[in-house]
PDB file of C-alpha atoms in Angstrom:
ATOM      1  CA  MET K  27       1.352 -16.622  23.757  1.00 56.00           C
ATOM      2  CA  VAL K  28       5.030 -15.879  24.083  1.00 49.00           C
ATOM      3  CA  VAL K  29       4.749 -12.245  24.871  1.00 43.00           C
ATOM      4  CA  LEU K  30       7.935 -13.000  26.703  1.00 38.00           C
ATOM      5  CA  LYS K  31       8.187 -11.793  30.183  1.00 33.00           C
ATOM      6  CA  PRO K  32      11.186  -9.747  31.278  1.00 32.00           C
ATOM      7  CA  HIS K  33      10.956  -8.134  34.728  1.00 30.00           C
ATOM      8  CA  ILE K  34      10.834  -4.743  33.097  1.00 28.00           C
ATOM      9  CA  LEU K  35       9.947  -2.416  35.947  1.00 24.00           C
ATOM     10  CA  GLU K  36      11.659  -1.772  39.227  1.00 30.00           C
ATOM     11  CA  GLU K  37       9.064  -0.519  41.692  1.00 29.00           C
ATOM     12  CA  MET K  38       6.988   0.307  38.579  1.00 25.00           C
ATOM     13  CA  VAL K  39       9.279   3.231  37.760  1.00 26.00           C
ATOM     14  CA  GLY K  40      12.766   2.524  36.400  1.00 29.00           C
ATOM     15  CA  TRP K  41      14.093  -0.093  34.046  1.00 26.00           C
ATOM     16  CA  LYS K  42      16.140  -2.945  35.418  1.00 28.00           C
ATOM     17  CA  ASP K  43      19.661  -3.561  34.190  1.00 33.00           C
ATOM     18  CA  LYS K  44      19.952  -5.861  31.184  1.00 32.00           C
ATOM     19  CA  ASP K  45      21.698  -8.576  33.179  1.00 35.00           C
ATOM     20  CA  LYS K  46      18.788  -8.675  35.639  1.00 33.00           C
ATOM     21  CA  VAL K  47      16.122  -9.124  32.991  1.00 32.00           C
ATOM     22  CA  SER K  48      14.247 -12.407  33.197  1.00 33.00           C
ATOM     23  CA  ALA K  49      11.847 -13.993  30.725  1.00 32.00           C
ATOM     24  CA  VAL K  50       9.348 -14.766  33.475  1.00 33.00           C
ATOM     25  CA  ASP K  51       6.127 -12.873  34.375  1.00 39.00           C
ATOM     26  CA  PHE K  52       6.073 -10.643  31.319  1.00 38.00           C
ATOM     27  CA  HIS K  53       2.370 -10.604  30.510  1.00 37.00           C
ATOM     28  CA  THR K  54       1.335  -8.011  33.100  1.00 40.00           C
ATOM     29  CA  ARG K  55       4.547  -6.002  33.277  1.00 42.00           C
ATOM     30  CA  ALA K  56       4.891  -5.578  29.515  1.00 41.00           C
ATOM     31  CA  ARG K  57       1.366  -4.227  29.281  1.00 42.00           C
ATOM     32  CA  LEU K  58       2.065  -1.668  32.008  1.00 47.00           C
ATOM     33  CA  ALA K  59       5.166  -0.417  30.222  1.00 45.00           C
ATOM     34  CA  GLY K  60       3.841  -0.597  26.652  1.00 46.00           C
ATOM     35  CA  ILE K  61       6.864  -2.556  25.485  1.00 44.00           C
ATOM     36  CA  SER K  62       7.443  -2.481  21.739  1.00 42.00           C
ATOM     37  CA  LEU K  63       9.058  -5.124  19.598  1.00 40.00           C
ATOM     38  CA  ALA K  64       7.907  -3.813  16.237  1.00 39.00           C
ATOM     39  CA  ARG K  65      10.344  -0.886  16.369  1.00 37.00           C
ATOM     40  CA  VAL K  66       9.580   0.539  12.959  1.00 38.00           C
ATOM     41  CA  ASN K  67      11.156   3.748  14.221  1.00 43.00           C
ATOM     42  CA  LYS K  68      14.897   3.659  13.398  1.00 45.00           C
ATOM     43  CA  GLU K  69      15.756   5.449  16.660  1.00 48.00           C
ATOM     44  CA  LEU K  70      14.439   2.440  18.593  1.00 45.00           C
ATOM     45  CA  LYS K  71      16.591  -0.152  16.892  1.00 47.00           C
ATOM     46  CA  ASP K  72      19.509   0.201  19.311  1.00 49.00           C
ATOM     47  CA  ILE K  73      17.315   0.210  22.418  1.00 48.00           C
ATOM     48  CA  PRO K  74      16.727  -3.178  24.075  1.00 46.00           C
ATOM     49  CA  TYR K  75      13.064  -4.133  23.880  1.00 48.00           C
ATOM     50  CA  TRP K  76      12.595  -4.070  27.634  1.00 40.00           C
ATOM     51  CA  ARG K  77      13.938  -0.496  27.812  1.00 42.00           C
ATOM     52  CA  GLN K  78      11.240   0.833  25.521  1.00 48.00           C
ATOM     53  CA  GLY K  79       8.052   2.113  27.071  1.00 45.00           C
ATOM     54  CA  ASN K  80       4.757   3.793  26.319  1.00 49.00           C
ATOM     55  CA  THR K  81       2.226   4.571  29.035  1.00 48.00           C
ATOM     56  CA  ASP K  82      -0.531   5.685  26.649  1.00 55.00           C
ATOM     57  CA  PHE K  83      -2.065   2.289  25.865  1.00 58.00           C
ATOM     58  CA  GLU K  84      -4.239   1.875  28.955  1.00 62.00           C
ATOM     59  CA  ASP K  85      -6.761   4.728  28.806  1.00 70.00           C
ATOM     60  CA  GLU K  86     -10.363   4.022  27.822  1.00 81.00           C
ATOM     61  CA  GLU K  87      -9.982   5.183  24.229  1.00 83.00           C
ATOM     62  CA  ALA K  88      -6.829   3.122  23.669  1.00 81.00           C
ATOM     63  CA  MET K  89      -8.458   0.013  25.134  1.00 84.00           C
ATOM     64  CA  ALA K  90     -11.387   0.402  22.743  1.00 89.00           C
ATOM     65  CA  ILE K  91      -9.012   0.742  19.782  1.00 89.00           C
ATOM     66  CA  ARG K  92      -7.089  -2.361  20.831  1.00 89.00           C
ATOM     67  CA  LYS K  93     -10.298  -4.399  20.988  1.00 89.00           C
ATOM     68  CA  ARG K  94     -11.259  -3.265  17.480  1.00 93.00           C
ATOM     69  CA  LEU K  95      -7.813  -4.061  16.093  1.00 93.00           C
ATOM     70  CA  ARG K  96      -8.325  -7.753  16.909  1.00 93.00           C
ATOM     71  CA  TRP K  97     -10.839  -7.901  14.041  1.00 95.00           C
ATOM     72  CA  HIS K  98      -9.190  -5.553  11.563  1.00 95.00           C
ATOM     73  CA  PRO K  99      -8.894  -7.173   8.092  1.00 95.00           C
ATOM     74  CA  ALA K 100      -5.109  -6.644   7.972  1.00 95.00           C
ATOM     75  CA  VAL K 101      -4.682  -8.361  11.336  1.00 95.00           C
ATOM     76  CA  LEU K 102      -7.001 -11.237  10.395  1.00 96.00           C
ATOM     77  CA  GLU K 103      -5.070 -11.714   7.152  1.00 95.00           C
ATOM     78  CA  ALA K 104      -1.768 -11.832   9.061  1.00 95.00           C
ATOM     79  CA  LEU K 105      -3.146 -14.387  11.530  1.00 97.00           C
ATOM     80  CA  GLU K 106      -4.498 -16.759   8.884  1.00 96.00           C
ATOM     81  CA  PRO K 107      -1.221 -18.331   7.619  1.00 96.00           C
ATOM     82  CA  TRP K 108      -0.238 -19.380  11.132  1.00 97.00           C
ATOM     83  CA  TRP K 109      -3.214 -21.738  11.475  1.00 97.00           C
ATOM     84  CA  LYS K 110      -3.075 -22.831   7.843  1.00 97.00           C
ATOM     85  CA  THR K 111       0.558 -23.877   8.309  1.00 97.00           C
ATOM     86  CA  MET K 112      -0.430 -25.832  11.404  1.00 97.00           C
ATOM     87  CA  LYS K 113      -3.133 -27.590   9.355  1.00 97.00           C
ATOM     88  CA  ARG K 114      -0.693 -28.512   6.587  1.00 96.00           C
ATOM     89  CA  THR K 115       1.712 -29.857   9.194  1.00 96.00           C
ATOM     90  CA  PHE K 116      -0.644 -31.674  11.560  1.00 95.00           C
ATOM     91  CA  GLY K 117      -3.752 -32.297   9.476  1.00 95.00           C
ATOM     92  CA  GLU K 118      -7.123 -30.772   8.671  1.00 95.00           C
ATOM     93  CA  GLN K 119      -8.614 -32.383  11.774  1.00 95.00           C
ATOM     94  CA  ILE K 120      -7.194 -29.667  14.014  1.00 96.00           C
ATOM     95  CA  ASP K 121     -10.071 -27.455  12.824  1.00 95.00           C
ATOM     96  CA  ASP K 122     -12.396 -29.806  14.716  1.00 94.00           C
ATOM     97  CA  VAL K 123     -10.295 -31.108  17.586  1.00 94.00           C
ATOM     98  CA  GLY K 124      -7.744 -28.350  18.142  1.00 96.00           C
ATOM     99  CA  LEU K 125      -3.968 -28.258  18.457  1.00 96.00           C
ATOM    100  CA  PRO K 126      -2.226 -30.620  20.922  1.00 95.00           C
ATOM    101  CA  SER K 127      -0.533 -28.963  23.876  1.00 95.00           C
ATOM    102  CA  ASP K 128       2.926 -30.303  22.999  1.00 96.00           C
ATOM    103  CA  VAL K 129       2.701 -28.770  19.512  1.00 96.00           C
ATOM    104  CA  TYR K 130       1.629 -25.434  20.938  1.00 96.00           C
ATOM    105  CA  LYS K 131       4.400 -25.476  23.532  1.00 95.00           C
ATOM    106  CA  ASP K 132       6.924 -26.150  20.762  1.00 97.00           C
ATOM    107  CA  LEU K 133       5.609 -23.052  18.946  1.00 96.00           C
ATOM    108  CA  CYS K 134       6.020 -21.003  22.124  1.00 95.00           C
ATOM    109  CA  MET K 135       9.641 -22.132  22.392  1.00 95.00           C
ATOM    110  CA  LYS K 136      10.250 -21.020  18.811  1.00 96.00           C
ATOM    111  CA  LEU K 137       8.617 -17.665  19.472  1.00 94.00           C
ATOM    112  CA  TYR K 138      10.891 -17.175  22.454  1.00 93.00           C
ATOM    113  CA  ARG K 139      13.901 -17.809  20.248  1.00 94.00           C
ATOM    114  CA  ALA K 140      12.616 -15.359  17.632  1.00 92.00           C
ATOM    115  CA  MET K 141      12.001 -12.555  20.103  1.00 88.00           C
ATOM    116  CA  ILE K 142      14.617 -12.769  22.861  1.00 87.00           C
ATOM    117  CA  GLU K 143      18.144 -11.934  21.763  1.00 82.00           C
ATOM    118  CA  GLU K 144      19.982 -14.051  24.326  1.00 84.00           C
ATOM    119  CA  TRP K 145      18.793 -17.657  24.103  1.00 88.00           C
ATOM    120  CA  ASP K 146      18.309 -19.363  27.454  1.00 91.00           C
ATOM    121  CA  GLU K 147      16.788 -22.827  27.154  1.00 92.00           C
ATOM    122  CA  GLN K 148      15.644 -22.984  30.770  1.00 92.00           C
ATOM    123  CA  GLU K 149      13.945 -19.580  30.592  1.00 91.00           C
ATOM    124  CA  ALA K 150      12.390 -20.521  27.245  1.00 91.00           C
ATOM    125  CA  GLU K 151      11.014 -23.732  28.740  1.00 93.00           C
ATOM    126  CA  MET K 152       9.560 -21.860  31.716  1.00 92.00           C
ATOM    127  CA  SER K 153       8.024 -19.190  29.502  1.00 91.00           C
ATOM    128  CA  ALA K 154       6.553 -21.742  27.085  1.00 93.00           C
ATOM    129  CA  GLU K 155       4.990 -23.788  29.878  1.00 93.00           C
ATOM    130  CA  GLU K 156       3.465 -20.701  31.480  1.00 92.00           C
ATOM    131  CA  ASP K 157       2.133 -19.475  28.145  1.00 91.00           C
ATOM    132  CA  LEU K 158       0.672 -22.906  27.443  1.00 93.00           C
ATOM    133  CA  GLN K 159      -1.281 -22.924  30.697  1.00 92.00           C
ATOM    134  CA  LYS K 160      -2.463 -19.340  30.249  1.00 91.00           C
ATOM    135  CA  ASP K 161      -3.438 -19.556  26.597  1.00 92.00           C
ATOM    136  CA  MET K 162      -5.315 -22.858  26.851  1.00 91.00           C
ATOM    137  CA  GLU K 163      -7.751 -21.224  29.291  1.00 89.00           C
ATOM    138  CA  GLY K 164      -8.533 -24.572  30.884  1.00 90.00           C
ATOM    139  CA  ALA K 165      -9.135 -26.382  27.578  1.00 92.00           C
ATOM    140  CA  LEU K 166      -7.509 -29.706  26.682  1.00 91.00           C
ATOM    141  CA  LEU K 167      -6.543 -28.556  23.179  1.00 95.00           C
ATOM    142  CA  ILE K 168      -5.858 -25.193  21.522  1.00 96.00           C
ATOM    143  CA  SER K 169      -8.724 -24.170  19.238  1.00 96.00           C
ATOM    144  CA  LYS K 170      -8.237 -21.758  16.356  1.00 96.00           C
ATOM    145  CA  ASP K 171      -9.908 -18.999  18.372  1.00 96.00           C
ATOM    146  CA  LEU K 172      -7.559 -19.505  21.323  1.00 95.00           C
ATOM    147  CA  PHE K 173      -4.600 -19.734  18.950  1.00 96.00           C
ATOM    148  CA  ASP K 174      -5.509 -16.505  17.143  1.00 96.00           C
ATOM    149  CA  ASN K 175      -6.215 -14.691  20.406  1.00 94.00           C
ATOM    150  CA  ALA K 176      -2.797 -15.611  21.759  1.00 94.00           C
ATOM    151  CA  LEU K 177      -1.013 -14.442  18.617  1.00 95.00           C
ATOM    152  CA  TYR K 178      -3.005 -11.221  18.624  1.00 94.00           C
ATOM    153  CA  GLU K 179      -1.930 -10.655  22.229  1.00 90.00           C
ATOM    154  CA  LEU K 180       1.676 -10.973  21.127  1.00 89.00           C
ATOM    155  CA  ALA K 181       1.190  -8.223  18.527  1.00 89.00           C
ATOM    156  CA  ASP K 182      -0.843  -6.104  20.921  1.00 86.00           C
ATOM    157  CA  VAL K 183       1.831  -6.193  23.606  1.00 82.00           C
ATOM    158  CA  TRP K 184       4.866  -5.669  21.407  1.00 82.00           C
ATOM    159  CA  SER K 185       3.687  -3.153  18.811  1.00 81.00           C
ATOM    160  CA  HIS K 186       4.808   0.429  19.268  1.00 77.00           C
ATOM    161  CA  ASP K 187       1.596   2.095  18.045  1.00 81.00           C
ATOM    162  CA  LEU K 188      -2.097   1.290  18.021  1.00 86.00           C
ATOM    163  CA  ASP K 189      -2.090   0.696  14.305  1.00 89.00           C
ATOM    164  CA  ALA K 190      -3.487  -2.292  12.423  1.00 92.00           C
ATOM    165  CA  GLU K 191      -0.762  -2.250   9.784  1.00 91.00           C
ATOM    166  CA  GLU K 192       1.928  -2.331  12.450  1.00 89.00           C
ATOM    167  CA  TYR K 193       0.231  -5.206  14.267  1.00 91.00           C
ATOM    168  CA  ALA K 194      -0.054  -7.081  10.972  1.00 92.00           C
ATOM    169  CA  THR K 195       3.533  -6.320  10.001  1.00 91.00           C
ATOM    170  CA  LEU K 196       4.797  -7.679  13.303  1.00 90.00           C
ATOM    171  CA  LEU K 197       2.788 -10.877  12.876  1.00 93.00           C
ATOM    172  CA  TRP K 198       4.127 -11.376   9.331  1.00 94.00           C
ATOM    173  CA  GLN K 199       7.709 -10.695  10.434  1.00 92.00           C
ATOM    174  CA  VAL K 200       7.541 -13.134  13.328  1.00 93.00           C
ATOM    175  CA  PHE K 201       5.927 -15.699  11.042  1.00 95.00           C
ATOM    176  CA  SER K 202       8.856 -15.343   8.626  1.00 94.00           C
ATOM    177  CA  CYS K 203      11.275 -15.970  11.504  1.00 94.00           C
ATOM    178  CA  LEU K 204       9.610 -19.316  12.201  1.00 96.00           C
ATOM    179  CA  THR K 205       9.136 -20.614   8.658  1.00 97.00           C
ATOM    180  CA  HIS K 206      11.021 -21.702   5.548  1.00 96.00           C
ATOM    181  CA  GLY K 207       9.888 -20.286   2.211  1.00 94.00           C
ATOM    182  CA  ASN K 208       8.281 -17.152   0.829  1.00 89.00           C
ATOM    183  CA  ASP K 209       4.790 -18.306  -0.124  1.00 93.00           C
ATOM    184  CA  PRO K 210       2.467 -18.414   2.929  1.00 92.00           C
ATOM    185  CA  GLU K 211       0.527 -21.225   1.257  1.00 92.00           C
ATOM    186  CA  THR K 212       3.536 -23.552   1.131  1.00 95.00           C
ATOM    187  CA  VAL K 213       5.931 -22.523   3.929  1.00 96.00           C
ATOM    188  CA  THR K 214       7.076 -25.057   6.505  1.00 97.00           C
ATOM    189  CA  TRP K 215       8.003 -24.591  10.150  1.00 97.00           C
ATOM    190  CA  ARG K 216      11.675 -24.190  11.024  1.00 97.00           C
ATOM    191  CA  ALA K 217      13.232 -26.420  13.625  1.00 97.00           C
ATOM    192  CA  LEU K 218      13.934 -24.668  16.922  1.00 97.00           C
ATOM    193  CA  ASP K 219      17.637 -24.228  16.180  1.00 96.00           C
ATOM    194  CA  GLU K 220      16.815 -22.728  12.761  1.00 97.00           C
ATOM    195  CA  VAL K 221      14.542 -19.946  14.040  1.00 96.00           C
ATOM    196  CA  ILE K 222      15.698 -16.436  13.090  1.00 94.00           C
ATOM    197  CA  HIS K 223      15.721 -13.590  15.581  1.00 91.00           C
ATOM    198  CA  ILE K 224      13.283 -10.853  14.598  1.00 88.00           C
ATOM    199  CA  SER K 225      16.000  -8.194  14.514  1.00 83.00           C
ATOM    200  CA  HIS K 226      17.252  -9.801  11.285  1.00 81.00           C
ATOM    201  CA  THR K 227      13.973  -9.021   9.534  1.00 72.00           C
ATOM    202  CA  TYR K 228      14.475  -5.246   9.687  1.00 59.00           C
ATOM    203  CA  GLN K 229      16.012  -3.363   6.798  1.00 46.00           C
ATOM    204  CA  ALA K 230      18.606  -0.692   7.590  1.00 38.00           C
TER     205      ALA K 230
END
């Protein structure tokens, strides 16, 4: 999923300058730096996402917690409206046949717009295509399991703490950036140019 790939480390030590940040190859680098998008801490709000870091997410205990969080009720509840909205949009049959690749790629483009402050269509296209190939895991269509796993990865990479409520909050906030309406049972997807950046979802 669009866990959005800035080149965040220089020789695995220092941050790169903002103007050198790319949206390519994020998946591995973000994990190594513990990048946070959730930023519930007010002190983090003025720090670019790629300049945040936490090296405590890779020890054995943390890895075990992260695996358990995938199945936490709050996280499962936050994942559910994403697939339900896809079903309302593209039909109940996606439960059986899966989500077409072009639909999934469109979602990845929207996620890029929601999570990267400076929109770059070429970078978004590259990121979406790479995410599509990675997340499909060799399948022809995106099943609900693959879809949920990819969204969970997004929350896992970008959340500041190993906390189910924070993971769930991030998923709900990103969902609100991509949809019109307030009721999860009736919301509709925004067009790409209508997507809201996640920074606008935070209260001062």
